[in-house]
PDB file of C-alpha atoms in Angstrom:
ATOM      1  CA  UNK T   1       0.000   0.000   0.000  1.00  0.00           C
ATOM      2  CA  UNK T   2       1.324   3.418  -0.933  1.00  0.00           C
ATOM      3  CA  UNK T   3       1.463   6.231   1.563  1.00  0.00           C
ATOM      4  CA  UNK T   4      -0.308   9.521   0.675  1.00  0.00           C
ATOM      5  CA  UNK T   5       3.001  11.169  -0.281  1.00  0.00           C
ATOM      6  CA  UNK T   6       3.803   8.358  -2.723  1.00  0.00           C
ATOM      7  CA  UNK T   7       0.508   8.964  -4.536  1.00  0.00           C
ATOM      8  CA  UNK T   8       1.088  12.652  -5.221  1.00  0.00           C
ATOM      9  CA  UNK T   9       1.786  12.104  -8.947  1.00  0.00           C
ATOM     10  CA  UNK T  10      -0.265  10.028 -11.366  1.00  0.00           C
ATOM     11  CA  UNK T  11      -0.251   9.215 -15.083  1.00  0.00           C
ATOM     12  CA  UNK T  12      -3.366   9.198 -17.256  1.00  0.00           C
ATOM     13  CA  UNK T  13      -3.063   8.429 -20.981  1.00  0.00           C
ATOM     14  CA  UNK T  14       0.664   9.274 -20.993  1.00  0.00           C
ATOM     15  CA  UNK T  15       0.060  12.638 -19.279  1.00  0.00           C
ATOM     16  CA  UNK T  16       1.588  13.384 -15.884  1.00  0.00           C
ATOM     17  CA  UNK T  17      -0.491  14.974 -13.126  1.00  0.00           C
ATOM     18  CA  UNK T  18       0.459  16.184  -9.636  1.00  0.00           C
ATOM     19  CA  UNK T  19      -1.854  16.478  -6.669  1.00  0.00           C
ATOM     20  CA  UNK T  20      -2.844  20.041  -5.762  1.00  0.00           C
ATOM     21  CA  UNK T  21      -5.876  19.557  -3.471  1.00  0.00           C
ATOM     22  CA  UNK T  22      -6.402  16.524  -1.267  1.00  0.00           C
ATOM     23  CA  UNK T  23      -9.757  15.063  -0.320  1.00  0.00           C
ATOM     24  CA  UNK T  24      -9.580  16.270   3.292  1.00  0.00           C
ATOM     25  CA  UNK T  25      -9.291  19.874   2.066  1.00  0.00           C
ATOM     26  CA  UNK T  26     -12.199  19.291  -0.312  1.00  0.00           C
ATOM     27  CA  UNK T  27     -14.396  17.813   2.436  1.00  0.00           C
ATOM     28  CA  UNK T  28     -13.692  20.742   4.781  1.00  0.00           C
ATOM     29  CA  UNK T  29     -14.470  23.315   2.117  1.00  0.00           C
ATOM     30  CA  UNK T  30     -17.691  21.564   1.041  1.00  0.00           C
ATOM     31  CA  UNK T  31     -18.792  21.363   4.681  1.00  0.00           C
ATOM     32  CA  UNK T  32     -18.315  25.137   5.042  1.00  0.00           C
ATOM     33  CA  UNK T  33     -20.223  25.807   1.817  1.00  0.00           C
ATOM     34  CA  UNK T  34     -23.010  23.532   3.072  1.00  0.00           C
ATOM     35  CA  UNK T  35     -23.257  25.547   6.294  1.00  0.00           C
ATOM     36  CA  UNK T  36     -23.474  28.778   4.271  1.00  0.00           C
ATOM     37  CA  UNK T  37     -26.218  27.332   2.073  1.00  0.00           C
ATOM     38  CA  UNK T  38     -28.206  26.080   5.075  1.00  0.00           C
ATOM     39  CA  UNK T  39     -28.127  29.570   6.592  1.00  0.00           C
ATOM     40  CA  UNK T  40     -28.892  31.405   3.338  1.00  0.00           C
ATOM     41  CA  UNK T  41     -31.839  29.188   2.377  1.00  0.00           C
ATOM     42  CA  UNK T  42     -33.068  28.341   5.895  1.00  0.00           C
ATOM     43  CA  UNK T  43     -36.711  29.298   5.343  1.00  0.00           C
ATOM     44  CA  UNK T  44     -36.855  28.528   1.635  1.00  0.00           C
ATOM     45  CA  UNK T  45     -37.083  25.436  -0.540  1.00  0.00           C
ATOM     46  CA  UNK T  46     -34.257  25.711  -3.112  1.00  0.00           C
ATOM     47  CA  UNK T  47     -33.698  23.531  -6.137  1.00  0.00           C
ATOM     48  CA  UNK T  48     -30.085  22.347  -6.507  1.00  0.00           C
ATOM     49  CA  UNK T  49     -29.209  21.736 -10.155  1.00  0.00           C
ATOM     50  CA  UNK T  50     -26.050  19.728 -10.752  1.00  0.00           C
ATOM     51  CA  UNK T  51     -24.205  19.980 -14.053  1.00  0.00           C
ATOM     52  CA  UNK T  52     -23.165  16.461 -15.062  1.00  0.00           C
ATOM     53  CA  UNK T  53     -20.930  14.571 -15.407  1.00  0.00           C
ATOM     54  CA  UNK T  54     -18.290  16.357 -13.390  1.00  0.00           C
ATOM     55  CA  UNK T  55     -20.476  17.553 -10.525  1.00  0.00           C
ATOM     56  CA  UNK T  56     -21.549  14.123  -9.295  1.00  0.00           C
ATOM     57  CA  UNK T  57     -18.962  13.889  -6.498  1.00  0.00           C
ATOM     58  CA  UNK T  58     -19.328  17.538  -5.441  1.00  0.00           C
ATOM     59  CA  UNK T  59     -23.113  17.231  -5.482  1.00  0.00           C
ATOM     60  CA  UNK T  60     -23.113  14.004  -3.461  1.00  0.00           C
ATOM     61  CA  UNK T  61     -20.835  15.399  -0.750  1.00  0.00           C
ATOM     62  CA  UNK T  62     -22.568  18.792  -0.733  1.00  0.00           C
ATOM     63  CA  UNK T  63     -26.064  17.347  -0.368  1.00  0.00           C
ATOM     64  CA  UNK T  64     -24.888  15.374   2.695  1.00  0.00           C
ATOM     65  CA  UNK T  65     -24.293  18.798   4.305  1.00  0.00           C
ATOM     66  CA  UNK T  66     -27.677  20.292   3.338  1.00  0.00           C
ATOM     67  CA  UNK T  67     -30.179  20.006   6.173  1.00  0.00           C
ATOM     68  CA  UNK T  68     -32.976  22.187   4.806  1.00  0.00           C
ATOM     69  CA  UNK T  69     -35.930  21.292   2.606  1.00  0.00           C
ATOM     70  CA  UNK T  70     -34.678  21.175  -0.970  1.00  0.00           C
ATOM     71  CA  UNK T  71     -34.941  19.402  -4.297  1.00  0.00           C
ATOM     72  CA  UNK T  72     -32.283  18.077  -6.662  1.00  0.00           C
ATOM     73  CA  UNK T  73     -32.168  17.982 -10.441  1.00  0.00           C
ATOM     74  CA  UNK T  74     -29.444  17.592 -13.063  1.00  0.00           C
ATOM     75  CA  UNK T  75     -28.503  18.768 -16.529  1.00  0.00           C
ATOM     76  CA  UNK T  76     -25.843  17.165 -18.665  1.00  0.00           C
ATOM     77  CA  UNK T  77     -23.637  19.190 -20.955  1.00  0.00           C
ATOM     78  CA  UNK T  78     -20.645  18.443 -23.163  1.00  0.00           C
ATOM     79  CA  UNK T  79     -18.018  21.135 -23.634  1.00  0.00           C
ATOM     80  CA  UNK T  80     -14.638  19.363 -23.780  1.00  0.00           C
ATOM     81  CA  UNK T  81     -12.700  17.350 -26.320  1.00  0.00           C
ATOM     82  CA  UNK T  82      -9.678  15.801 -24.588  1.00  0.00           C
ATOM     83  CA  UNK T  83      -8.068  18.625 -22.608  1.00  0.00           C
ATOM     84  CA  UNK T  84      -9.447  21.399 -24.850  1.00  0.00           C
ATOM     85  CA  UNK T  85     -12.574  23.398 -24.098  1.00  0.00           C
ATOM     86  CA  UNK T  86     -14.911  23.738 -27.081  1.00  0.00           C
ATOM     87  CA  UNK T  87     -16.741  26.987 -27.793  1.00  0.00           C
ATOM     88  CA  UNK T  88     -19.954  25.079 -28.479  1.00  0.00           C
ATOM     89  CA  UNK T  89     -21.807  23.509 -25.563  1.00  0.00           C
ATOM     90  CA  UNK T  90     -24.017  20.505 -26.288  1.00  0.00           C
ATOM     91  CA  UNK T  91     -27.002  19.854 -24.053  1.00  0.00           C
ATOM     92  CA  UNK T  92     -27.331  16.105 -23.538  1.00  0.00           C
ATOM     93  CA  UNK T  93     -29.974  16.258 -20.759  1.00  0.00           C
ATOM     94  CA  UNK T  94     -32.017  19.421 -20.177  1.00  0.00           C
ATOM     95  CA  UNK T  95     -33.936  20.804 -17.233  1.00  0.00           C
ATOM     96  CA  UNK T  96     -36.774  18.570 -16.080  1.00  0.00           C
ATOM     97  CA  UNK T  97     -38.465  20.736 -13.437  1.00  0.00           C
ATOM     98  CA  UNK T  98     -40.400  23.996 -13.282  1.00  0.00           C
ATOM     99  CA  UNK T  99     -38.196  26.714 -11.790  1.00  0.00           C
ATOM    100  CA  UNK T 100     -40.617  29.633 -12.018  1.00  0.00           C
ATOM    101  CA  UNK T 101     -40.526  31.613  -8.774  1.00  0.00           C
ATOM    102  CA  UNK T 102     -38.063  29.169  -7.203  1.00  0.00           C
ATOM    103  CA  UNK T 103     -34.690  29.691  -5.519  1.00  0.00           C
ATOM    104  CA  UNK T 104     -32.101  27.907  -7.670  1.00  0.00           C
ATOM    105  CA  UNK T 105     -28.546  26.867  -6.811  1.00  0.00           C
ATOM    106  CA  UNK T 106     -26.496  25.629  -9.770  1.00  0.00           C
ATOM    107  CA  UNK T 107     -23.749  23.215  -8.665  1.00  0.00           C
ATOM    108  CA  UNK T 108     -20.650  22.961 -10.863  1.00  0.00           C
ATOM    109  CA  UNK T 109     -17.435  21.013 -10.487  1.00  0.00           C
ATOM    110  CA  UNK T 110     -15.443  23.729 -12.262  1.00  0.00           C
ATOM    111  CA  UNK T 111     -16.025  27.066 -13.931  1.00  0.00           C
ATOM    112  CA  UNK T 112     -13.252  27.834 -16.394  1.00  0.00           C
ATOM    113  CA  UNK T 113     -14.245  29.674 -19.602  1.00  0.00           C
ATOM    114  CA  UNK T 114     -17.809  29.929 -18.333  1.00  0.00           C
ATOM    115  CA  UNK T 115     -19.351  28.643 -21.569  1.00  0.00           C
ATOM    116  CA  UNK T 116     -21.165  25.755 -19.861  1.00  0.00           C
ATOM    117  CA  UNK T 117     -22.298  27.964 -16.994  1.00  0.00           C
ATOM    118  CA  UNK T 118     -23.603  30.614 -19.437  1.00  0.00           C
ATOM    119  CA  UNK T 119     -25.566  27.893 -21.259  1.00  0.00           C
ATOM    120  CA  UNK T 120     -27.051  26.594 -17.979  1.00  0.00           C
ATOM    121  CA  UNK T 121     -27.884  30.085 -16.707  1.00  0.00           C
ATOM    122  CA  UNK T 122     -29.685  30.957 -19.956  1.00  0.00           C
ATOM    123  CA  UNK T 123     -31.845  27.828 -19.612  1.00  0.00           C
ATOM    124  CA  UNK T 124     -32.561  28.513 -15.927  1.00  0.00           C
ATOM    125  CA  UNK T 125     -33.353  32.229 -16.378  1.00  0.00           C
ATOM    126  CA  UNK T 126     -35.757  31.372 -19.221  1.00  0.00           C
ATOM    127  CA  UNK T 127     -38.006  29.795 -16.552  1.00  0.00           C
ATOM    128  CA  UNK T 128     -38.106  33.006 -14.439  1.00  0.00           C
ATOM    129  CA  UNK T 129     -36.737  31.761 -11.089  1.00  0.00           C
ATOM    130  CA  UNK T 130     -36.903  33.973  -7.980  1.00  0.00           C
ATOM    131  CA  UNK T 131     -33.114  33.844  -7.610  1.00  0.00           C
ATOM    132  CA  UNK T 132     -30.100  32.006  -8.979  1.00  0.00           C
ATOM    133  CA  UNK T 133     -26.814  31.364  -7.187  1.00  0.00           C
ATOM    134  CA  UNK T 134     -23.859  29.375  -8.481  1.00  0.00           C
ATOM    135  CA  UNK T 135     -21.807  27.019  -6.334  1.00  0.00           C
ATOM    136  CA  UNK T 136     -18.597  25.690  -7.865  1.00  0.00           C
ATOM    137  CA  UNK T 137     -15.849  23.592  -6.349  1.00  0.00           C
ATOM    138  CA  UNK T 138     -13.192  25.101  -8.633  1.00  0.00           C
ATOM    139  CA  UNK T 139     -12.977  28.495 -10.318  1.00  0.00           C
ATOM    140  CA  UNK T 140     -10.377  29.559 -12.891  1.00  0.00           C
ATOM    141  CA  UNK T 141     -10.652  33.372 -12.825  1.00  0.00           C
ATOM    142  CA  UNK T 142      -7.971  33.852 -15.522  1.00  0.00           C
ATOM    143  CA  UNK T 143      -9.815  31.559 -17.954  1.00  0.00           C
ATOM    144  CA  UNK T 144     -13.250  33.234 -17.703  1.00  0.00           C
ATOM    145  CA  UNK T 145     -14.634  34.525 -20.984  1.00  0.00           C
ATOM    146  CA  UNK T 146     -17.918  35.719 -19.466  1.00  0.00           C
ATOM    147  CA  UNK T 147     -18.846  37.960 -16.573  1.00  0.00           C
ATOM    148  CA  UNK T 148     -20.961  36.459 -13.778  1.00  0.00           C
ATOM    149  CA  UNK T 149     -22.400  38.241 -10.767  1.00  0.00           C
ATOM    150  CA  UNK T 150     -24.017  35.200  -9.185  1.00  0.00           C
ATOM    151  CA  UNK T 151     -21.038  32.913  -8.455  1.00  0.00           C
ATOM    152  CA  UNK T 152     -21.699  32.961  -4.718  1.00  0.00           C
ATOM    153  CA  UNK T 153     -19.953  29.828  -3.417  1.00  0.00           C
ATOM    154  CA  UNK T 154     -16.430  28.874  -4.511  1.00  0.00           C
ATOM    155  CA  UNK T 155     -14.434  26.006  -3.059  1.00  0.00           C
ATOM    156  CA  UNK T 156     -11.038  26.881  -4.518  1.00  0.00           C
ATOM    157  CA  UNK T 157      -9.652  29.316  -7.073  1.00  0.00           C
ATOM    158  CA  UNK T 158      -7.009  27.694  -9.256  1.00  0.00           C
ATOM    159  CA  UNK T 159      -4.711  28.734 -12.086  1.00  0.00           C
ATOM    160  CA  UNK T 160      -5.668  28.130 -15.696  1.00  0.00           C
ATOM    161  CA  UNK T 161      -4.368  24.544 -15.726  1.00  0.00           C
ATOM    162  CA  UNK T 162      -5.977  21.279 -16.776  1.00  0.00           C
ATOM    163  CA  UNK T 163      -7.154  19.317 -13.723  1.00  0.00           C
ATOM    164  CA  UNK T 164      -8.548  15.843 -13.046  1.00  0.00           C
ATOM    165  CA  UNK T 165      -9.984  13.996 -10.076  1.00  0.00           C
ATOM    166  CA  UNK T 166     -12.995  14.341  -7.802  1.00  0.00           C
ATOM    167  CA  UNK T 167     -15.405  14.200 -10.724  1.00  0.00           C
ATOM    168  CA  UNK T 168     -13.148  15.805 -13.325  1.00  0.00           C
ATOM    169  CA  UNK T 169     -11.764  13.572 -16.064  1.00  0.00           C
ATOM    170  CA  UNK T 170      -9.360  13.305 -18.933  1.00  0.00           C
ATOM    171  CA  UNK T 171     -10.841  11.189 -21.700  1.00  0.00           C
ATOM    172  CA  UNK T 172     -13.237   9.559 -19.236  1.00  0.00           C
ATOM    173  CA  UNK T 173     -10.475   8.626 -16.795  1.00  0.00           C
ATOM    174  CA  UNK T 174      -9.773  10.137 -13.384  1.00  0.00           C
ATOM    175  CA  UNK T 175     -13.287  11.043 -12.216  1.00  0.00           C
ATOM    176  CA  UNK T 176     -13.158   8.666  -9.250  1.00  0.00           C
ATOM    177  CA  UNK T 177      -9.870   9.952  -7.835  1.00  0.00           C
ATOM    178  CA  UNK T 178     -10.608  11.477  -4.405  1.00  0.00           C
ATOM    179  CA  UNK T 179      -7.986  14.230  -4.793  1.00  0.00           C
ATOM    180  CA  UNK T 180      -7.576  16.888  -7.497  1.00  0.00           C
ATOM    181  CA  UNK T 181      -4.514  16.825  -9.756  1.00  0.00           C
ATOM    182  CA  UNK T 182      -3.148  19.317 -12.292  1.00  0.00           C
ATOM    183  CA  UNK T 183      -1.383  18.404 -15.496  1.00  0.00           C
ATOM    184  CA  UNK T 184       2.383  18.675 -15.308  1.00  0.00           C
ATOM    185  CA  UNK T 185       3.469  20.465 -18.455  1.00  0.00           C
ATOM    186  CA  UNK T 186       7.078  19.656 -19.386  1.00  0.00           C
ATOM    187  CA  UNK T 187       9.414  22.652 -19.610  1.00  0.00           C
ATOM    188  CA  UNK T 188      10.321  23.616 -23.173  1.00  0.00           C
TER     189      UNK T 188
END
C-alpha cells in the first residue's frame, strides 16, 4: 500500500499529473459551503441543479451537508474534447423541473471559460426563477470569458491549468480519484 506522499503524482493516458488539493481539504471546504447554504436558504425550498458529469462527487458530498428542505435535479452538458474546451456547448440532458418563482442553486465542479455555466444560466433564467446562485468547487478566474455576478460559493480558485480527479476527467479517466490533480506540463 502506498502512503499519501507516494501517490502525489499520477499518469493518465501518458500525461503526468500532480496532486494540488487533497480530499480532506475538499471535504472541509464543502462542509463550510453547506453551512453557508443552510443559513442562506433556511426558510426557503431551493432547487439544486447539478451539471453532469463532473459535478456528481461535489453534489453528493454537498447534499450530505444540506439540512434544509430542498430538491435536486441535473442537466448534462458536453463542452470538452480531450483537454481542450470547445466553444460550443451541447445539451445532452435538459432541465426537467419547473423553476418559475423558485430559488435555484447551480452546482458545478469547475467554472473555467464559463461557456457551460452561461448555457445553464440561460436555460434557468428562461423559466423566471426567484433567484439564482452558483456554487462551484473550482474556479479559474484567468480563464473566464464571461462575466458572472451570481457565483456565490467557490471552493477553490485555481490557475488556468488542466485538472482531473474528484469528478473531473481526462478522456473519461480520473473522475473517481478522491484528490484533485493538475497536469504537469514539461518545460520547453
